[in-house]
Structures are given as C-alpha cells and as structure tokens.
PDB file of C-alpha atoms in Angstrom:
ATOM      1  CA  ASP A 291      13.829  22.078 -42.619  1.00  0.00           C
ATOM      2  CA  GLU A 292      11.099  22.938 -45.081  1.00  0.00           C
ATOM      3  CA  PRO A 293      12.034  23.847 -48.679  1.00  0.00           C
ATOM      4  CA  GLY A 294      11.830  27.576 -49.340  1.00  0.00           C
ATOM      5  CA  THR A 295      12.213  28.556 -45.679  1.00  0.00           C
ATOM      6  CA  PHE A 296      15.222  29.519 -43.602  1.00  0.00           C
ATOM      7  CA  TYR A 297      16.000  30.366 -40.012  1.00  0.00           C
ATOM      8  CA  ALA A 298      16.727  34.092 -39.730  1.00  0.00           C
ATOM      9  CA  SER A 299      18.790  33.833 -36.568  1.00  0.00           C
ATOM     10  CA  HIS A 300      19.586  36.978 -34.636  1.00  0.00           C
ATOM     11  CA  VAL A 301      23.181  35.748 -34.614  1.00  0.00           C
ATOM     12  CA  HIS A 302      23.497  36.418 -38.346  1.00  0.00           C
ATOM     13  CA  ASN A 303      21.469  39.630 -38.393  1.00  0.00           C
ATOM     14  CA  PRO A 304      23.899  42.581 -38.507  1.00  0.00           C
ATOM     15  CA  PHE A 305      21.271  44.928 -37.039  1.00  0.00           C
ATOM     16  CA  PHE A 306      20.969  42.809 -33.894  1.00  0.00           C
ATOM     17  CA  LEU A 307      24.452  43.936 -32.807  1.00  0.00           C
ATOM     18  CA  HIS A 308      23.299  47.535 -33.052  1.00  0.00           C
ATOM     19  CA  GLY A 309      20.641  46.663 -30.498  1.00  0.00           C
ATOM     20  CA  THR A 310      23.067  44.981 -28.114  1.00  0.00           C
ATOM     21  CA  LYS A 311      25.533  47.868 -28.377  1.00  0.00           C
ATOM     22  CA  THR A 312      23.068  50.091 -26.536  1.00  0.00           C
ATOM     23  CA  TYR A 313      24.185  48.304 -23.376  1.00  0.00           C
ATOM     24  CA  VAL A 314      27.582  50.051 -23.581  1.00  0.00           C
ATOM     25  CA  TYR A 315      26.047  53.414 -24.474  1.00  0.00           C
ATOM     26  CA  GLU A 316      23.870  53.124 -21.353  1.00  0.00           C
ATOM     27  CA  LEU A 317      26.971  52.312 -19.275  1.00  0.00           C
ATOM     28  CA  TRP A 318      28.826  55.280 -20.755  1.00  0.00           C
ATOM     29  CA  GLU A 319      25.912  57.568 -19.914  1.00  0.00           C
ATOM     30  CA  ASP A 320      25.395  56.132 -16.400  1.00  0.00           C
ATOM     31  CA  LEU A 321      29.129  56.461 -15.649  1.00  0.00           C
ATOM     32  CA  GLY A 322      29.172  60.147 -16.582  1.00  0.00           C
ATOM     33  CA  GLY A 323      30.754  59.876 -20.017  1.00  0.00           C
ATOM     34  CA  ARG A 324      33.358  57.242 -19.279  1.00  0.00           C
ATOM     35  CA  LEU A 325      33.662  53.464 -19.517  1.00  0.00           C
ATOM     36  CA  PRO A 326      35.007  51.001 -16.958  1.00  0.00           C
ATOM     37  CA  ASP A 327      38.460  49.449 -17.316  1.00  0.00           C
ATOM     38  CA  THR A 328      36.937  46.013 -17.865  1.00  0.00           C
ATOM     39  CA  LEU A 329      33.641  44.674 -19.199  1.00  0.00           C
ATOM     40  CA  VAL A 330      32.886  41.073 -18.216  1.00  0.00           C
ATOM     41  CA  VAL A 331      30.346  39.467 -20.570  1.00  0.00           C
ATOM     42  CA  PRO A 332      28.783  35.986 -20.873  1.00  0.00           C
ATOM     43  CA  VAL A 333      29.556  34.538 -24.307  1.00  0.00           C
ATOM     44  CA  GLY A 334      27.763  31.849 -26.264  1.00  0.00           C
ATOM     45  CA  ASN A 335      26.984  33.182 -29.723  1.00  0.00           C
ATOM     46  CA  GLY A 336      28.766  36.401 -28.740  1.00  0.00           C
ATOM     47  CA  THR A 337      26.137  38.941 -29.712  1.00  0.00           C
ATOM     48  CA  LEU A 338      26.390  40.946 -26.477  1.00  0.00           C
ATOM     49  CA  LEU A 339      30.187  40.967 -26.667  1.00  0.00           C
ATOM     50  CA  LEU A 340      30.242  41.953 -30.347  1.00  0.00           C
ATOM     51  CA  GLY A 341      27.675  44.687 -29.750  1.00  0.00           C
ATOM     52  CA  ALA A 342      29.765  45.957 -26.838  1.00  0.00           C
ATOM     53  CA  TRP A 343      32.900  46.005 -29.002  1.00  0.00           C
ATOM     54  CA  LEU A 344      31.023  47.877 -31.727  1.00  0.00           C
ATOM     55  CA  ALA A 345      29.870  50.545 -29.248  1.00  0.00           C
ATOM     56  CA  VAL A 346      33.306  50.851 -27.628  1.00  0.00           C
ATOM     57  CA  ASN A 347      34.891  51.460 -31.029  1.00  0.00           C
ATOM     58  CA  GLU A 348      32.219  54.009 -31.975  1.00  0.00           C
ATOM     59  CA  LEU A 349      32.638  55.922 -28.725  1.00  0.00           C
ATOM     60  CA  HIS A 350      36.408  55.920 -29.193  1.00  0.00           C
ATOM     61  CA  ALA A 351      36.219  56.973 -32.852  1.00  0.00           C
ATOM     62  CA  HIS A 352      34.006  59.928 -31.907  1.00  0.00           C
ATOM     63  CA  GLY A 353      36.430  61.013 -29.184  1.00  0.00           C
ATOM     64  CA  LEU A 354      33.938  60.329 -26.404  1.00  0.00           C
ATOM     65  CA  VAL A 355      36.318  57.939 -24.602  1.00  0.00           C
ATOM     66  CA  ASP A 356      40.097  58.011 -24.691  1.00  0.00           C
ATOM     67  CA  ARG A 357      40.617  54.296 -24.126  1.00  0.00           C
ATOM     68  CA  ARG A 358      38.794  51.052 -24.760  1.00  0.00           C
ATOM     69  CA  PRO A 359      37.971  48.692 -21.891  1.00  0.00           C
ATOM     70  CA  ALA A 360      39.252  45.133 -21.898  1.00  0.00           C
ATOM     71  CA  LEU A 361      36.564  42.600 -22.782  1.00  0.00           C
ATOM     72  CA  VAL A 362      36.541  39.538 -20.542  1.00  0.00           C
ATOM     73  CA  ALA A 363      34.436  36.783 -22.085  1.00  0.00           C
ATOM     74  CA  VAL A 364      32.992  34.124 -19.785  1.00  0.00           C
ATOM     75  CA  GLN A 365      31.996  30.596 -20.755  1.00  0.00           C
ATOM     76  CA  ALA A 366      30.926  27.556 -18.751  1.00  0.00           C
ATOM     77  CA  GLU A 367      33.718  24.975 -18.497  1.00  0.00           C
ATOM     78  CA  ALA A 368      31.311  22.369 -19.872  1.00  0.00           C
ATOM     79  CA  VAL A 369      30.922  24.248 -23.175  1.00  0.00           C
ATOM     80  CA  SER A 370      33.904  26.531 -23.772  1.00  0.00           C
ATOM     81  CA  PRO A 371      35.039  26.250 -27.394  1.00  0.00           C
ATOM     82  CA  LEU A 372      35.971  29.924 -27.650  1.00  0.00           C
ATOM     83  CA  ALA A 373      38.033  29.858 -24.467  1.00  0.00           C
ATOM     84  CA  ALA A 374      39.923  26.818 -25.795  1.00  0.00           C
ATOM     85  CA  ALA A 375      40.559  28.516 -29.154  1.00  0.00           C
ATOM     86  CA  PHE A 376      41.687  31.712 -27.400  1.00  0.00           C
ATOM     87  CA  ARG A 377      44.148  29.833 -25.183  1.00  0.00           C
ATOM     88  CA  ALA A 378      45.474  27.967 -28.220  1.00  0.00           C
ATOM     89  CA  GLY A 379      46.027  31.248 -30.068  1.00  0.00           C
ATOM     90  CA  ALA A 380      43.681  30.119 -32.856  1.00  0.00           C
ATOM     91  CA  PRO A 381      41.963  32.745 -35.032  1.00  0.00           C
ATOM     92  CA  ASP A 382      38.796  30.619 -35.303  1.00  0.00           C
ATOM     93  CA  LEU A 383      37.321  27.336 -34.129  1.00  0.00           C
ATOM     94  CA  ALA A 384      38.895  24.207 -35.564  1.00  0.00           C
ATOM     95  CA  GLY A 385      37.006  21.088 -36.530  1.00  0.00           C
ATOM     96  CA  SER A 386      34.023  20.053 -38.554  1.00  0.00           C
ATOM     97  CA  ALA A 387      31.212  22.347 -39.572  1.00  0.00           C
ATOM     98  CA  SER A 388      28.516  20.148 -38.041  1.00  0.00           C
ATOM     99  CA  PRO A 389      27.917  20.990 -34.388  1.00  0.00           C
ATOM    100  CA  SER A 390      27.851  18.286 -31.776  1.00  0.00           C
ATOM    101  CA  PRO A 391      25.288  18.516 -28.992  1.00  0.00           C
ATOM    102  CA  ALA A 392      26.325  20.759 -26.128  1.00  0.00           C
ATOM    103  CA  PRO A 393      27.100  18.995 -22.860  1.00  0.00           C
ATOM    104  CA  PRO A 394      24.723  19.935 -20.044  1.00  0.00           C
ATOM    105  CA  THR A 395      25.481  23.074 -18.064  1.00  0.00           C
ATOM    106  CA  LEU A 396      23.537  25.335 -15.747  1.00  0.00           C
ATOM    107  CA  ALA A 397      24.543  28.204 -18.050  1.00  0.00           C
ATOM    108  CA  GLU A 398      22.417  26.883 -20.906  1.00  0.00           C
ATOM    109  CA  GLY A 399      22.125  30.301 -22.531  1.00  0.00           C
ATOM    110  CA  ILE A 400      25.841  30.292 -23.403  1.00  0.00           C
ATOM    111  CA  ALA A 401      26.126  26.569 -24.184  1.00  0.00           C
ATOM    112  CA  ILE A 402      26.935  27.066 -27.867  1.00  0.00           C
ATOM    113  CA  PRO A 403      29.410  24.459 -29.170  1.00  0.00           C
ATOM    114  CA  ARG A 404      30.084  26.186 -32.539  1.00  0.00           C
ATOM    115  CA  PRO A 405      29.301  29.910 -32.477  1.00  0.00           C
ATOM    116  CA  PRO A 406      29.082  31.128 -36.084  1.00  0.00           C
ATOM    117  CA  ARG A 407      30.860  34.426 -35.309  1.00  0.00           C
ATOM    118  CA  ALA A 408      33.753  32.755 -33.477  1.00  0.00           C
ATOM    119  CA  ALA A 409      36.498  34.500 -35.463  1.00  0.00           C
ATOM    120  CA  GLN A 410      34.946  37.928 -34.798  1.00  0.00           C
ATOM    121  CA  ILE A 411      34.553  37.177 -31.092  1.00  0.00           C
ATOM    122  CA  LEU A 412      38.136  35.992 -30.710  1.00  0.00           C
ATOM    123  CA  ARG A 413      39.442  39.027 -32.601  1.00  0.00           C
ATOM    124  CA  ALA A 414      37.395  41.476 -30.488  1.00  0.00           C
ATOM    125  CA  VAL A 415      38.626  39.990 -27.200  1.00  0.00           C
ATOM    126  CA  ARG A 416      42.240  40.019 -28.380  1.00  0.00           C
ATOM    127  CA  GLU A 417      42.073  43.563 -29.762  1.00  0.00           C
ATOM    128  CA  SER A 418      40.583  44.786 -26.495  1.00  0.00           C
ATOM    129  CA  GLY A 419      43.407  43.288 -24.447  1.00  0.00           C
ATOM    130  CA  GLY A 420      40.872  41.038 -22.754  1.00  0.00           C
ATOM    131  CA  THR A 421      40.721  37.331 -22.091  1.00  0.00           C
ATOM    132  CA  PHE A 422      38.407  34.359 -21.668  1.00  0.00           C
ATOM    133  CA  LEU A 423      37.474  32.896 -18.302  1.00  0.00           C
ATOM    134  CA  THR A 424      35.606  29.662 -17.660  1.00  0.00           C
ATOM    135  CA  VAL A 425      33.515  28.677 -14.667  1.00  0.00           C
ATOM    136  CA  SER A 426      32.529  25.302 -13.249  1.00  0.00           C
ATOM    137  CA  GLU A 427      29.034  24.182 -12.327  1.00  0.00           C
ATOM    138  CA  PRO A 428      29.773  24.457  -8.564  1.00  0.00           C
ATOM    139  CA  GLN A 429      31.072  28.014  -9.124  1.00  0.00           C
ATOM    140  CA  ILE A 430      27.859  28.934 -10.961  1.00  0.00           C
ATOM    141  CA  ARG A 431      25.722  27.499  -8.139  1.00  0.00           C
ATOM    142  CA  ALA A 432      27.733  29.309  -5.447  1.00  0.00           C
ATOM    143  CA  ALA A 433      27.653  32.615  -7.332  1.00  0.00           C
ATOM    144  CA  GLN A 434      23.892  32.431  -7.795  1.00  0.00           C
ATOM    145  CA  LEU A 435      23.413  31.834  -4.070  1.00  0.00           C
ATOM    146  CA  ASP A 436      25.828  34.676  -3.270  1.00  0.00           C
ATOM    147  CA  LEU A 437      23.845  37.080  -5.439  1.00  0.00           C
ATOM    148  CA  ALA A 438      20.551  35.830  -4.007  1.00  0.00           C
ATOM    149  CA  ALA A 439      21.861  36.536  -0.502  1.00  0.00           C
ATOM    150  CA  ARG A 440      22.520  40.098  -1.713  1.00  0.00           C
ATOM    151  CA  GLY A 441      18.916  40.392  -2.933  1.00  0.00           C
ATOM    152  CA  LEU A 442      19.599  39.736  -6.626  1.00  0.00           C
ATOM    153  CA  PHE A 443      17.847  36.719  -8.155  1.00  0.00           C
ATOM    154  CA  VAL A 444      19.775  36.188 -11.396  1.00  0.00           C
ATOM    155  CA  GLU A 445      19.353  33.242 -13.761  1.00  0.00           C
ATOM    156  CA  SER A 446      22.261  30.815 -14.012  1.00  0.00           C
ATOM    157  CA  THR A 447      23.610  31.970 -17.384  1.00  0.00           C
ATOM    158  CA  GLY A 448      23.773  35.578 -16.231  1.00  0.00           C
ATOM    159  CA  VAL A 449      25.447  34.472 -13.017  1.00  0.00           C
ATOM    160  CA  ALA A 450      28.436  32.987 -14.892  1.00  0.00           C
ATOM    161  CA  CYS A 451      30.172  36.381 -15.026  1.00  0.00           C
ATOM    162  CA  TRP A 452      29.777  36.927 -11.298  1.00  0.00           C
ATOM    163  CA  ALA A 453      31.187  33.436 -10.745  1.00  0.00           C
ATOM    164  CA  ALA A 454      34.223  34.278 -12.892  1.00  0.00           C
ATOM    165  CA  VAL A 455      34.925  37.615 -11.222  1.00  0.00           C
ATOM    166  CA  THR A 456      34.518  36.336  -7.667  1.00  0.00           C
ATOM    167  CA  ALA A 457      36.624  33.228  -8.387  1.00  0.00           C
ATOM    168  CA  ASP A 458      39.547  35.282  -9.694  1.00  0.00           C
ATOM    169  CA  PRO A 459      39.085  38.967  -8.816  1.00  0.00           C
ATOM    170  CA  GLY A 460      42.558  39.913 -10.045  1.00  0.00           C
ATOM    171  CA  ARG A 461      41.715  38.981 -13.649  1.00  0.00           C
ATOM    172  CA  ALA A 462      39.267  41.877 -13.973  1.00  0.00           C
ATOM    173  CA  ALA A 463      41.458  44.800 -12.934  1.00  0.00           C
ATOM    174  CA  GLY A 464      40.329  48.337 -12.176  1.00  0.00           C
ATOM    175  CA  ALA A 465      36.728  49.439 -12.487  1.00  0.00           C
ATOM    176  CA  THR A 466      34.815  46.392 -13.700  1.00  0.00           C
ATOM    177  CA  VAL A 467      31.228  46.046 -14.877  1.00  0.00           C
ATOM    178  CA  VAL A 468      29.450  42.696 -14.757  1.00  0.00           C
ATOM    179  CA  PRO A 469      25.962  42.507 -16.317  1.00  0.00           C
ATOM    180  CA  LEU A 470      23.553  40.503 -14.202  1.00  0.00           C
ATOM    181  CA  CYS A 471      21.226  39.690 -17.071  1.00  0.00           C
ATOM    182  CA  GLY A 472      18.298  37.323 -16.861  1.00  0.00           C
ATOM    183  CA  ALA A 473      15.794  37.004 -14.047  1.00  0.00           C
ATOM    184  CA  GLY A 474      16.159  34.048 -11.728  1.00  0.00           C
ATOM    185  CA  ALA A 475      12.452  33.306 -12.067  1.00  0.00           C
ATOM    186  CA  LYS A 476      13.273  32.146 -15.604  1.00  0.00           C
ATOM    187  CA  THR A 477      15.304  29.140 -14.445  1.00  0.00           C
ATOM    188  CA  GLY A 478      15.008  29.046 -10.663  1.00  0.00           C
ATOM    189  CA  LEU A 479      17.916  28.353  -8.349  1.00  0.00           C
ATOM    190  CA  ALA A 480      20.616  26.101  -9.758  1.00  0.00           C
ATOM    191  CA  ALA A 481      20.135  22.634  -8.331  1.00  0.00           C
ATOM    192  CA  GLY A 482      22.984  21.551  -6.082  1.00  0.00           C
TER     193      GLY A 482
END
C-alpha cells in the first residue's frame, strides 16, 4: 500500500504458468509419452490448472499426444466461486470487484474468493471436457487420514483432490492422476 510499489503476484506473471506446466510434461514423460484420461487439480487462483492446460495444448499441437485429458478442478465447498460459476454456465465470476474475506476451510491454499484469472480457468475446464468438484471439511479430514494410513502425509489443501476422487470415483473416468502436493508437516493433520 505504499506509493510507487506494487505486488507482483505470481498469479499475474505469465511466466509462472510456464513453470507450472512442467508438471504435465513430467507426467507425459513418466507415463511413457502419453497423458491420463483425467487430471484432477486443486484450484484457488488456478495457476496449476492453467499451466497444465498450457502444457496439454502444447503437447497436442506438437503431435506428442492425440487427445487432451479432461481437467477436473477441485475446490472446498466453503470457498467455491469457480464451481458455482461453472455450474451456472457463467463465463466469469459475477459480482463486485472487491473481494470479501474467504470463509475458513482446511484447504486454505485454495480459499480464493475472487481468482483474477477466473474466466481463463472456466474456459480451460470447459474446453477440456472437464468439470468442477467441491469437497466438504469432513471429506477433507477423512481423505487426509486415508492417505496417512497409506503412508502419505499430505497437507489439507493437496488432499482436496483425493477427497473429491474418493467421494465420487465415477466422475474421474479412465486413467486419472491426482497430485498429492504439499507436505503434511506444513499444516499437520486436519483437526476433527
């Protein structure tokens, strides 16, 4: 808020998406030159999703994949403006430009009430044939404990995708990849 200064958010930096797209290139390489049918991604500001969509389109344009995976975007029910806009068929978020505080959620890393790239995110999900899923706080807690029982200590924001896929396995058809990003030591176990 000081004159002559500005916040150079990664959300607005076009080069940041080129960093996040490496996630999909790594998947493509690890899967032997193919991509899964579905990518399930946590979405707040949407930088991972937009980077993934950028990489998918590049791989397709270069003839390295013959089809694009569906992008399934996951938000916490408590803060799910993109999911609401998607379900309403809106091309962008409606409402005032000033953000209201985000309600509390265990998935604090995706608790973004007014993502600045909302229109791009909604367009990418639609063009991919994907959808938005939302998860409740109890689902996030249960999914984190499920992963911990499997030996994976994932922080609560990263667990949101696992919660979505395990709550409705039919929504992510075919070969599905769920990133388990964020170490559980960052936030600890979700309080129950």
